PDB file of C-alpha atoms in Angstrom:
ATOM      1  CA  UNK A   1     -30.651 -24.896   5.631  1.00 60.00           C
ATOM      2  CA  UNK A   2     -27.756 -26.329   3.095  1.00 71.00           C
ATOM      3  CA  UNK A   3     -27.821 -30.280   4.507  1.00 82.00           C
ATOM      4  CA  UNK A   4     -29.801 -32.838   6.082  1.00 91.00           C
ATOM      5  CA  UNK A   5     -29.810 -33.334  10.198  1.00 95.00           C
ATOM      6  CA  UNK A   6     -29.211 -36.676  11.628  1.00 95.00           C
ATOM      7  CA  UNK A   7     -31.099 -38.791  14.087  1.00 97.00           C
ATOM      8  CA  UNK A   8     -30.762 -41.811  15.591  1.00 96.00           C
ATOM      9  CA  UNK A   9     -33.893 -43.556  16.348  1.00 95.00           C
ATOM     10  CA  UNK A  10     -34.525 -46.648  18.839  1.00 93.00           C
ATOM     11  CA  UNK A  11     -30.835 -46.673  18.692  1.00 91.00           C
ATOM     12  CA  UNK A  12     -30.504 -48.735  15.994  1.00 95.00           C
ATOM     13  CA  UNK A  13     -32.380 -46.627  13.256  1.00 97.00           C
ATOM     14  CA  UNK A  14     -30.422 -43.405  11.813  1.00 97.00           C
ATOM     15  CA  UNK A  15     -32.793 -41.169   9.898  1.00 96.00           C
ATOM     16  CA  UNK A  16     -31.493 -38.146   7.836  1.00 95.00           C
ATOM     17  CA  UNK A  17     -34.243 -35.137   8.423  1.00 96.00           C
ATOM     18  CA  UNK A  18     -35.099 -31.949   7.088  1.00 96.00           C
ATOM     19  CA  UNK A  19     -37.064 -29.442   9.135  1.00 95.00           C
ATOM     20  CA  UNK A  20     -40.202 -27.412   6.982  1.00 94.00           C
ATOM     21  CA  UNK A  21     -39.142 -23.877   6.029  1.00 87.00           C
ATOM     22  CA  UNK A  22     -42.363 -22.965   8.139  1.00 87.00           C
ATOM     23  CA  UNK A  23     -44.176 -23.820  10.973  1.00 87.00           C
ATOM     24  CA  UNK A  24     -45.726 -27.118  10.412  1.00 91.00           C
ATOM     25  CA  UNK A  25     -47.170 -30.382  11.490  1.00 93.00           C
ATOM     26  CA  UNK A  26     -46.841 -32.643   8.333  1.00 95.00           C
ATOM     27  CA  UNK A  27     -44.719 -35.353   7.802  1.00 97.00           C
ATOM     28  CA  UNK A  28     -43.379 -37.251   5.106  1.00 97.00           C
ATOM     29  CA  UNK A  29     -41.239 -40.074   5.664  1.00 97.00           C
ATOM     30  CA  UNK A  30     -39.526 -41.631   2.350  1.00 96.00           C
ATOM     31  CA  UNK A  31     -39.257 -45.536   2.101  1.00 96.00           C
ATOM     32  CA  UNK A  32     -36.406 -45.917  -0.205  1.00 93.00           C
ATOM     33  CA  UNK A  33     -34.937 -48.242  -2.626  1.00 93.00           C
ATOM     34  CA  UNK A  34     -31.940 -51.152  -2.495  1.00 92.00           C
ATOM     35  CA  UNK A  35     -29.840 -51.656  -3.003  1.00 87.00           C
ATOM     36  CA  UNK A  36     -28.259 -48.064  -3.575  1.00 81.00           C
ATOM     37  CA  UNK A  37     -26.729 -45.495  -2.191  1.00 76.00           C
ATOM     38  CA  UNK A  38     -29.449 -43.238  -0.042  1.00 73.00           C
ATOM     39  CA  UNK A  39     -29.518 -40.252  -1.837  1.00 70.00           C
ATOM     40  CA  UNK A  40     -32.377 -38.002  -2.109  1.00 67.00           C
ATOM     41  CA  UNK A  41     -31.248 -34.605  -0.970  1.00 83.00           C
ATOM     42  CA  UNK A  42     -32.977 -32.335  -3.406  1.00 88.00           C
ATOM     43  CA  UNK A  43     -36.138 -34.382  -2.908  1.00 91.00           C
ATOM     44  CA  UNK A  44     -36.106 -33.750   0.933  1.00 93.00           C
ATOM     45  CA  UNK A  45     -35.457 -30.239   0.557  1.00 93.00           C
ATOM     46  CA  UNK A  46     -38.281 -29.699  -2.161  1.00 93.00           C
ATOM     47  CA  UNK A  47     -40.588 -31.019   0.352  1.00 94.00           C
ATOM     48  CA  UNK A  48     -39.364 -29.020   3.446  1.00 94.00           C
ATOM     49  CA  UNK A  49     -39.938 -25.631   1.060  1.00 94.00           C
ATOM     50  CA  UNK A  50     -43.618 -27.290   0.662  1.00 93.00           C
ATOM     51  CA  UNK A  51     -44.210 -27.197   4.325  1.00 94.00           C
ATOM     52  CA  UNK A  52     -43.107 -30.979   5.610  1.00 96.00           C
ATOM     53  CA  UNK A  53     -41.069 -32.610   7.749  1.00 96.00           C
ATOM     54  CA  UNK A  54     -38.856 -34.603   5.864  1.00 97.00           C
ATOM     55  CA  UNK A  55     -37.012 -38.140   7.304  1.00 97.00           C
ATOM     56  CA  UNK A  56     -34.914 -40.701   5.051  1.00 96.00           C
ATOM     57  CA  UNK A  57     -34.519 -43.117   7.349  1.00 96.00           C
ATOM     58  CA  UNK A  58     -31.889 -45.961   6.427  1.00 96.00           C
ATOM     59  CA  UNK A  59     -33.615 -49.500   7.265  1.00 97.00           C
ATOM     60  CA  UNK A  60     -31.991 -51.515  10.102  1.00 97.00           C
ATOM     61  CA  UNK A  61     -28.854 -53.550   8.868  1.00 97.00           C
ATOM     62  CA  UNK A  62     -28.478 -51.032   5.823  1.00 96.00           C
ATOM     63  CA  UNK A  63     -25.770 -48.257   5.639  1.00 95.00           C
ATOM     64  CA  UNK A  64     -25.436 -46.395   9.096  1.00 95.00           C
ATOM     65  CA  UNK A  65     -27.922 -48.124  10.670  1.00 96.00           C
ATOM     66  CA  UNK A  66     -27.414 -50.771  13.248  1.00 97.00           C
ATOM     67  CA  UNK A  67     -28.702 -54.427  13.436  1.00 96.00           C
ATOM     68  CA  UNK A  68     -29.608 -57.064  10.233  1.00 97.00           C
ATOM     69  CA  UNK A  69     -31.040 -56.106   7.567  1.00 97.00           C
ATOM     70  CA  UNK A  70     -34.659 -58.158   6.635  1.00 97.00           C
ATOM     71  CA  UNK A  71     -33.754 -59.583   9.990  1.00 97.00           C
ATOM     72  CA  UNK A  72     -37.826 -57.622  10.521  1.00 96.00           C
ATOM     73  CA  UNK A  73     -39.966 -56.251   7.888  1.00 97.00           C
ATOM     74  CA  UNK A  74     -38.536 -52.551   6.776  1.00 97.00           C
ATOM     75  CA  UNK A  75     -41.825 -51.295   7.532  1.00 98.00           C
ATOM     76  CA  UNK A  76     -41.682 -51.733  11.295  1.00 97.00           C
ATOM     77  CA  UNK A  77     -39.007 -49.556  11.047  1.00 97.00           C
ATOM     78  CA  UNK A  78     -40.721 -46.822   9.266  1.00 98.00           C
ATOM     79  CA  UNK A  79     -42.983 -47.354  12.313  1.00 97.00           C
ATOM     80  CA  UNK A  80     -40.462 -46.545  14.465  1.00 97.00           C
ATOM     81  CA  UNK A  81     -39.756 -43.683  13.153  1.00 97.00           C
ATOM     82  CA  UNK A  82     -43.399 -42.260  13.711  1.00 97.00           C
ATOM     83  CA  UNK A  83     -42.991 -43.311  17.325  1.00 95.00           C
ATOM     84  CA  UNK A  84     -40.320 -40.459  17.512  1.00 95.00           C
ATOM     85  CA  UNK A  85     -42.283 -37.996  16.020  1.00 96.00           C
ATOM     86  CA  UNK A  86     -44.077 -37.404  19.233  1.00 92.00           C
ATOM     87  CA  UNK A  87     -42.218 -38.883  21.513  1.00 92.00           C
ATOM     88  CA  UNK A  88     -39.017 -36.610  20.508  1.00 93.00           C
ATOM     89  CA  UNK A  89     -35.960 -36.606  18.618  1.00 96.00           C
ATOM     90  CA  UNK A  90     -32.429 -34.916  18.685  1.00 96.00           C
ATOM     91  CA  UNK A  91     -30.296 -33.704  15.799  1.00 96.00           C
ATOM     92  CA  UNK A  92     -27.125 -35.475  16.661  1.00 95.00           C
ATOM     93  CA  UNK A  93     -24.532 -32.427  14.986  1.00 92.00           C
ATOM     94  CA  UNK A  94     -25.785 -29.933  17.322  1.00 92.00           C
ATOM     95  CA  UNK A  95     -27.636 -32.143  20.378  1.00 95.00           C
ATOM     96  CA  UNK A  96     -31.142 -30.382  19.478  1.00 95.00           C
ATOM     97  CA  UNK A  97     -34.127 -31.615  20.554  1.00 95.00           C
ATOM     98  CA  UNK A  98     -37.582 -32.340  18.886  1.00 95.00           C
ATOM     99  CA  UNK A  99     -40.713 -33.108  18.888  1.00 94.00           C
ATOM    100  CA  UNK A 100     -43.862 -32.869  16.296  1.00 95.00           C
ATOM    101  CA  UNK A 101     -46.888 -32.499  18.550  1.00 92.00           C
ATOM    102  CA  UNK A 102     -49.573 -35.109  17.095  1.00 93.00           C
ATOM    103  CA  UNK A 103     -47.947 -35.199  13.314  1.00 95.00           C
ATOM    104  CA  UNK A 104     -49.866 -35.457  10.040  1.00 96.00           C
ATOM    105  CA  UNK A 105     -47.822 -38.240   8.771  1.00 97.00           C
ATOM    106  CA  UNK A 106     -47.532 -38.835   4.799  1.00 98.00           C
ATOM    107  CA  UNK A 107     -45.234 -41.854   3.107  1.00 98.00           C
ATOM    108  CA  UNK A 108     -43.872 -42.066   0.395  1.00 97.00           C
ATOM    109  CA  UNK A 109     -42.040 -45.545  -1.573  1.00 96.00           C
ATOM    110  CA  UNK A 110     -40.556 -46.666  -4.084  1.00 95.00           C
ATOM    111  CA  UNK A 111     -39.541 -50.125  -5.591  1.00 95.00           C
ATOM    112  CA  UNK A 112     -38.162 -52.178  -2.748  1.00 96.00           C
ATOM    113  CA  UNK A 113     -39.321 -49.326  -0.463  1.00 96.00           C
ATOM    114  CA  UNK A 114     -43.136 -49.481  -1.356  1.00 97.00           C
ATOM    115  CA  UNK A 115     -44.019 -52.381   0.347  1.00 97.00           C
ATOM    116  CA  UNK A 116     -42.631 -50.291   2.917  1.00 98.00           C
ATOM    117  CA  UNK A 117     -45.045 -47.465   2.822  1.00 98.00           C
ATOM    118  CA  UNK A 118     -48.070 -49.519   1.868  1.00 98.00           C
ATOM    119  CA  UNK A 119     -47.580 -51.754   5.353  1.00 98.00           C
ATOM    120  CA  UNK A 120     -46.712 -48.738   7.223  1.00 98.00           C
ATOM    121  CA  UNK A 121     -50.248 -46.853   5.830  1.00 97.00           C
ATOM    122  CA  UNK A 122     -51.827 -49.953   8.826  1.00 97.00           C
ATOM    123  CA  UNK A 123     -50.872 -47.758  11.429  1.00 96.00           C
ATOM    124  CA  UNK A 124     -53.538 -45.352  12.133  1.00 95.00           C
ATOM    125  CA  UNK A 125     -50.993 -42.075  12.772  1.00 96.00           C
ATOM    126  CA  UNK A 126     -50.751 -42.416   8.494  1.00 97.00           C
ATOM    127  CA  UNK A 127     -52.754 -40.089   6.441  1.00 97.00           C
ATOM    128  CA  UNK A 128     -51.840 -41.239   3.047  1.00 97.00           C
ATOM    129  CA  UNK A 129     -49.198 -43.750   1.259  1.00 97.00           C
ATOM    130  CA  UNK A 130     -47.784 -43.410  -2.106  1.00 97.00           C
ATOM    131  CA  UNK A 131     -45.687 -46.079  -3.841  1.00 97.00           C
ATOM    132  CA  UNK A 132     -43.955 -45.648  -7.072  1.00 97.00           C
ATOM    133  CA  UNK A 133     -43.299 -48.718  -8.746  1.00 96.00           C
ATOM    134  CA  UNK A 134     -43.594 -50.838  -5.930  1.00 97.00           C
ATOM    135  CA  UNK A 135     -43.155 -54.432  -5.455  1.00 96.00           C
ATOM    136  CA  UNK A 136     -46.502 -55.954  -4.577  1.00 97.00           C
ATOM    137  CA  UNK A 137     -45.656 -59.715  -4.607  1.00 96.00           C
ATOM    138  CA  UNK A 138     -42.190 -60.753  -4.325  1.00 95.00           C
ATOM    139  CA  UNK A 139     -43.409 -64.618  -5.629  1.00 93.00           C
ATOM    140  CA  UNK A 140     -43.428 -62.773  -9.041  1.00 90.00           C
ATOM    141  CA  UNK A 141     -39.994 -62.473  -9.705  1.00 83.00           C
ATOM    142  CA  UNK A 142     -38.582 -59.731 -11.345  1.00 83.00           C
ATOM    143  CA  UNK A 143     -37.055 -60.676 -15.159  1.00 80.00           C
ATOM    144  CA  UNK A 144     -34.285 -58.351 -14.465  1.00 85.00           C
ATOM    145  CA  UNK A 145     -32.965 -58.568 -10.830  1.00 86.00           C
ATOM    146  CA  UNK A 146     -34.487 -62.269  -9.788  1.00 89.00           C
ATOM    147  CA  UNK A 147     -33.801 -62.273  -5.785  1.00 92.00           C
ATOM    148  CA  UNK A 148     -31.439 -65.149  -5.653  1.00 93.00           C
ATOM    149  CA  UNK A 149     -29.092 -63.005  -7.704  1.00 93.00           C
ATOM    150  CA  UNK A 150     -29.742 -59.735  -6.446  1.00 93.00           C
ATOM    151  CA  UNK A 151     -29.008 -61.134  -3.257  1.00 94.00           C
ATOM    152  CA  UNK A 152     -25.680 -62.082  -4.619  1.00 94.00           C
ATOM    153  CA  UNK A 153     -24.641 -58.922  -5.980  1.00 95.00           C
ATOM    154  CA  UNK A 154     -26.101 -56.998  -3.510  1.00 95.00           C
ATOM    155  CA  UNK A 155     -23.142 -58.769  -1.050  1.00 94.00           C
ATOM    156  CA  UNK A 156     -20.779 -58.316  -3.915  1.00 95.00           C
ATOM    157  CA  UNK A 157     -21.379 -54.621  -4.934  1.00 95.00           C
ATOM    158  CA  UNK A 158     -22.698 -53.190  -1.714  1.00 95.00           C
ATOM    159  CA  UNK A 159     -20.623 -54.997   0.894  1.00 94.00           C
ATOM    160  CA  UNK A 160     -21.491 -53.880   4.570  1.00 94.00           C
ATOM    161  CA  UNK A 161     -23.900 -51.346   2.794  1.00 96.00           C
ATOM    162  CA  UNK A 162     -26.537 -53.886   3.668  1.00 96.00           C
ATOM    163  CA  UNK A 163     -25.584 -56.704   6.282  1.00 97.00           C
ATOM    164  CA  UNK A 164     -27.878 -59.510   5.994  1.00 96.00           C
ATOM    165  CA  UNK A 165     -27.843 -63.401   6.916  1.00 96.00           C
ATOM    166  CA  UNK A 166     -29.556 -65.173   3.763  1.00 95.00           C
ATOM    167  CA  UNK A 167     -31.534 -66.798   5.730  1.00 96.00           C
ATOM    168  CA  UNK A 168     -33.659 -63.453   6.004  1.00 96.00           C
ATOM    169  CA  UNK A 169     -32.985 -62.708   2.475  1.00 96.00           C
ATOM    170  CA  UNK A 170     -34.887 -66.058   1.447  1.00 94.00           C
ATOM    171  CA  UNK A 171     -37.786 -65.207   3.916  1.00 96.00           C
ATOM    172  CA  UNK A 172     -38.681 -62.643   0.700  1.00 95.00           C
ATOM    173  CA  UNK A 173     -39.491 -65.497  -1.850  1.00 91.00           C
ATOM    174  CA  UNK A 174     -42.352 -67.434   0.526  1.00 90.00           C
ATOM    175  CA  UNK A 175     -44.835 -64.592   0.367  1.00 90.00           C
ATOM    176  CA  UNK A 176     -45.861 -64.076   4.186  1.00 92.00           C
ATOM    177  CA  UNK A 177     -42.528 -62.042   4.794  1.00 96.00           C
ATOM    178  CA  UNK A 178     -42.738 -57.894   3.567  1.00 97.00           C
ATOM    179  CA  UNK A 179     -45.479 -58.863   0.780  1.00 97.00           C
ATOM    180  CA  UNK A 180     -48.272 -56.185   0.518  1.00 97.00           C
ATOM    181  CA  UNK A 181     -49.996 -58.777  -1.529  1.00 96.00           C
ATOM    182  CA  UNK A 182     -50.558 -61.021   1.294  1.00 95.00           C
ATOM    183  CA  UNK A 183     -52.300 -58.177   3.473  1.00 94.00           C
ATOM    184  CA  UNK A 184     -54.660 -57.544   1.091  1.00 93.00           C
ATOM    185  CA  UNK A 185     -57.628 -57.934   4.005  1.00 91.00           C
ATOM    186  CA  UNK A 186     -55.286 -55.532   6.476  1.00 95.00           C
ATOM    187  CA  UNK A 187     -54.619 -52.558   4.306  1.00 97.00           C
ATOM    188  CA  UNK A 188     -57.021 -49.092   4.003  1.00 96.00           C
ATOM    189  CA  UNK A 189     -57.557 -48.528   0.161  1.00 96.00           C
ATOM    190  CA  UNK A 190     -58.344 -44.822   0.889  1.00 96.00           C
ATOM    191  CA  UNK A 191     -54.616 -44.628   2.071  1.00 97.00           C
ATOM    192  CA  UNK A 192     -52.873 -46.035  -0.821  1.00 97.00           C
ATOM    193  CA  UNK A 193     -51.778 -44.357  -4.164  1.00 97.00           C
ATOM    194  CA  UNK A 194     -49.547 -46.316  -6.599  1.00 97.00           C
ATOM    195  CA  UNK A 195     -47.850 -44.805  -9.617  1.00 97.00           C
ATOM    196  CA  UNK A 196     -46.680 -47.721 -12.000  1.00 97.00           C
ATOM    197  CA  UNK A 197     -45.131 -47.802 -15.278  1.00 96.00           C
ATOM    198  CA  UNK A 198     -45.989 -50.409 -18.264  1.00 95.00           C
ATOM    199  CA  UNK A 199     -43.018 -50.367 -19.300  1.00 94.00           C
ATOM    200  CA  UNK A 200     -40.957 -50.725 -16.092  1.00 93.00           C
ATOM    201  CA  UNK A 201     -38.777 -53.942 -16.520  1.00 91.00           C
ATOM    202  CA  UNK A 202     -37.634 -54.049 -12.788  1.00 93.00           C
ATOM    203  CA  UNK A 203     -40.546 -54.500 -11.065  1.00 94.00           C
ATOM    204  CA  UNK A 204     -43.556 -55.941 -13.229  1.00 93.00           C
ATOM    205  CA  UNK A 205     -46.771 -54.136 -13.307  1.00 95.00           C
ATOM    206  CA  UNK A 206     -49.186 -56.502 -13.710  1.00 96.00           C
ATOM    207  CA  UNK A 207     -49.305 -57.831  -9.682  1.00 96.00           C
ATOM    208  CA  UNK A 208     -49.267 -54.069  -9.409  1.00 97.00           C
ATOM    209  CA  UNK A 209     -52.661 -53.966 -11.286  1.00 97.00           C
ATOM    210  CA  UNK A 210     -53.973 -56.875  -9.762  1.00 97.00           C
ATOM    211  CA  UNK A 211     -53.331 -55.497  -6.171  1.00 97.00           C
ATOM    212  CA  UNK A 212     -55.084 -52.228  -7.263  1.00 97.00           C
ATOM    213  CA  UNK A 213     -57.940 -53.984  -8.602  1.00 97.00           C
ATOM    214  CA  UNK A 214     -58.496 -56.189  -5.352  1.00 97.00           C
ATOM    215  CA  UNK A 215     -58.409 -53.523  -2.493  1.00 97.00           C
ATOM    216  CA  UNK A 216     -59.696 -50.913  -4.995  1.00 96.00           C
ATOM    217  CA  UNK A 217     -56.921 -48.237  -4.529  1.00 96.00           C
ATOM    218  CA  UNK A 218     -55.850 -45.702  -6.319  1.00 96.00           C
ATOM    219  CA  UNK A 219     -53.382 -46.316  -9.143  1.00 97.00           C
ATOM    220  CA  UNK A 220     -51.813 -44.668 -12.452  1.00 96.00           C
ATOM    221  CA  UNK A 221     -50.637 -46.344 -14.813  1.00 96.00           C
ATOM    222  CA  UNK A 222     -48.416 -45.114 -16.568  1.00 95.00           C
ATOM    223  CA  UNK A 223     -47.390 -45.963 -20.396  1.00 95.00           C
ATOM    224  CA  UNK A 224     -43.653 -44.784 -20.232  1.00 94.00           C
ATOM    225  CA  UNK A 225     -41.512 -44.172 -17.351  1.00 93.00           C
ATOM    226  CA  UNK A 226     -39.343 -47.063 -16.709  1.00 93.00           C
ATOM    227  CA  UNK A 227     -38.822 -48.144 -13.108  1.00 93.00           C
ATOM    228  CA  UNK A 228     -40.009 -44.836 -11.511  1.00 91.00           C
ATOM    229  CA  UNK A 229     -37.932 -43.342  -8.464  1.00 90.00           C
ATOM    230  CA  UNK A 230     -38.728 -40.880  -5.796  1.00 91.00           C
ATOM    231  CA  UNK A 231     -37.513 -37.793  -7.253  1.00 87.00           C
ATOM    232  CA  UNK A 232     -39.765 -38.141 -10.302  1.00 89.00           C
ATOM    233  CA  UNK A 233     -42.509 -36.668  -7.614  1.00 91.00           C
ATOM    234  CA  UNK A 234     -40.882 -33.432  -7.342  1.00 90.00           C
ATOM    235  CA  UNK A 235     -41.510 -32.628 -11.611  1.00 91.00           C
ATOM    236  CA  UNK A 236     -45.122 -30.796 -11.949  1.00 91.00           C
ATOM    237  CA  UNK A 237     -46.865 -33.053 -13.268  1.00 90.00           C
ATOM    238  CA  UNK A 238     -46.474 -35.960 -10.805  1.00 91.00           C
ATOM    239  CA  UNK A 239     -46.459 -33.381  -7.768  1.00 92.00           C
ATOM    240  CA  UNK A 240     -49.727 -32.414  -8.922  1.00 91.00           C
ATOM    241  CA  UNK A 241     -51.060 -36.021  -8.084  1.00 91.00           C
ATOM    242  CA  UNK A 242     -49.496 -35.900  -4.963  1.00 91.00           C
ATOM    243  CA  UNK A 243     -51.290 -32.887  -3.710  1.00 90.00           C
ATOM    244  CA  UNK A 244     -54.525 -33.941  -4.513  1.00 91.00           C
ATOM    245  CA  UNK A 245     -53.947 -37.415  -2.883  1.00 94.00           C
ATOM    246  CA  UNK A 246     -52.468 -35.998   0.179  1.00 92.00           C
ATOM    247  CA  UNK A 247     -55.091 -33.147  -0.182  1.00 79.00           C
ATOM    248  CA  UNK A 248     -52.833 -30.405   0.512  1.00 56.00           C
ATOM    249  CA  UNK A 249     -52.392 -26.938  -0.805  1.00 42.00           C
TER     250      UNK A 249
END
């Protein structure tokens, strides 16, 4: 297969999929970043020639997705998207139908999409969660994009790429709202992997640590690497961790 299949999902939620190159239960869903332009073909493909379904959804109120964006947590639509693994699905360029009888289902997040995959791992249908330089507490503000601006340029640069009222966009700074380190008590530390870098100046790496330390999860750090992305999985080395998290061969 040369391109991605399209989805729609709860009718708001369109989800870009690759099917496995072979027969296959397992399921990775990528949480990605914003803002930015969702791009992570070659990613999705490497994966499908591992044996995995492969869905980029786009979050509600972002890109060709329907509704507000932050309007609810990004996660719960990640969660929607594993409702449809079962339930059924149909590739909207050719009307196909599917459907991924009782699906092994992997995440993986990075930066603004970690939080994603780390509140998703609650529901039981996950296996595993990994989260690549993932914000943990949005109180600590970032030195480089603070969220009052980012929210600003994110209107000015992106446009109707992400459609927000800022009234959601401030629910961000109080904590409770999309804030893994608020459901500390919640969350399954045999789930959750994070890969951080010390000297990522997006996203800080300290609450990173702290969060680690506190549910006792999994975590690399990392001493150079900047503000790590999805694709850096697919290079050996990092691939390497991901098998023996998700305990796959």
């Amino acid at each position: 297969m040369s391109y991605a299949l399209r989805t729609r999902i709860k009718r708001e939620i369109v989800a870009e999929f690759v099917p496995p190159m072979r027969r296959s239960d397992k399921v990775v869903i990528l949480c990605g970043g914003m803002p930015g332009y969702p791009a992570k073909k070659e990613f999705m493909f490497f994966l499908a020639e591992k044996g995995f379904w492969v869905f980029s959804p786009r979050y509600r109120g972002s890109w060709e997705s329907d509704g507000s964006f932050l309007e609810k947590s990004p996660h719960l639509d990640v969660i929607d998207v594993i409702d449809s693994l079962s339930s059924g699905f149909t590739d909207l360029w050719n009307n196909k139908k599917y459907r991924i009888k009782n699906p092994k289902v992997y995440l993986i997040g990075s930066s603004f999409g970690g939080p994603a995959a780390i509140l998703a791992s609650k529901d039981t249908r996950v296996k595993k969660a990994i989260a690549l330089s993932p914000v943990i507490d949005w109180r600590v503000e970032s030195k480089l994009e603070p969220i009052d601006w980012m929210g600003r340029f994110t209107r000015i640069a992106f446009g109707n790429g992400y459609r927000f009222r800022q009234k959601d966009w401030h629910k961000l700074k109080d904590g409770k709202f999309y804030n893994p380190a608020s459901e500390l008590g919640k969350l399954d530390k045999n789930k959750i992997y994070i890969i951080h870098a010390k000297d990522d100046e997006v996203v800080s790496i300290e609450p990173a640590i702290k969060f680690a330390k506190e549910l006792d999860c999994k975590i690399t750090v990392l001493k150079k690497g900047g503000h790590l992305s999805i694709s850096n999985l697919s290079r050996a080395a990092f691939w390497k961790k991901v098998q023996s998290f998700f305990i796959i061969h």
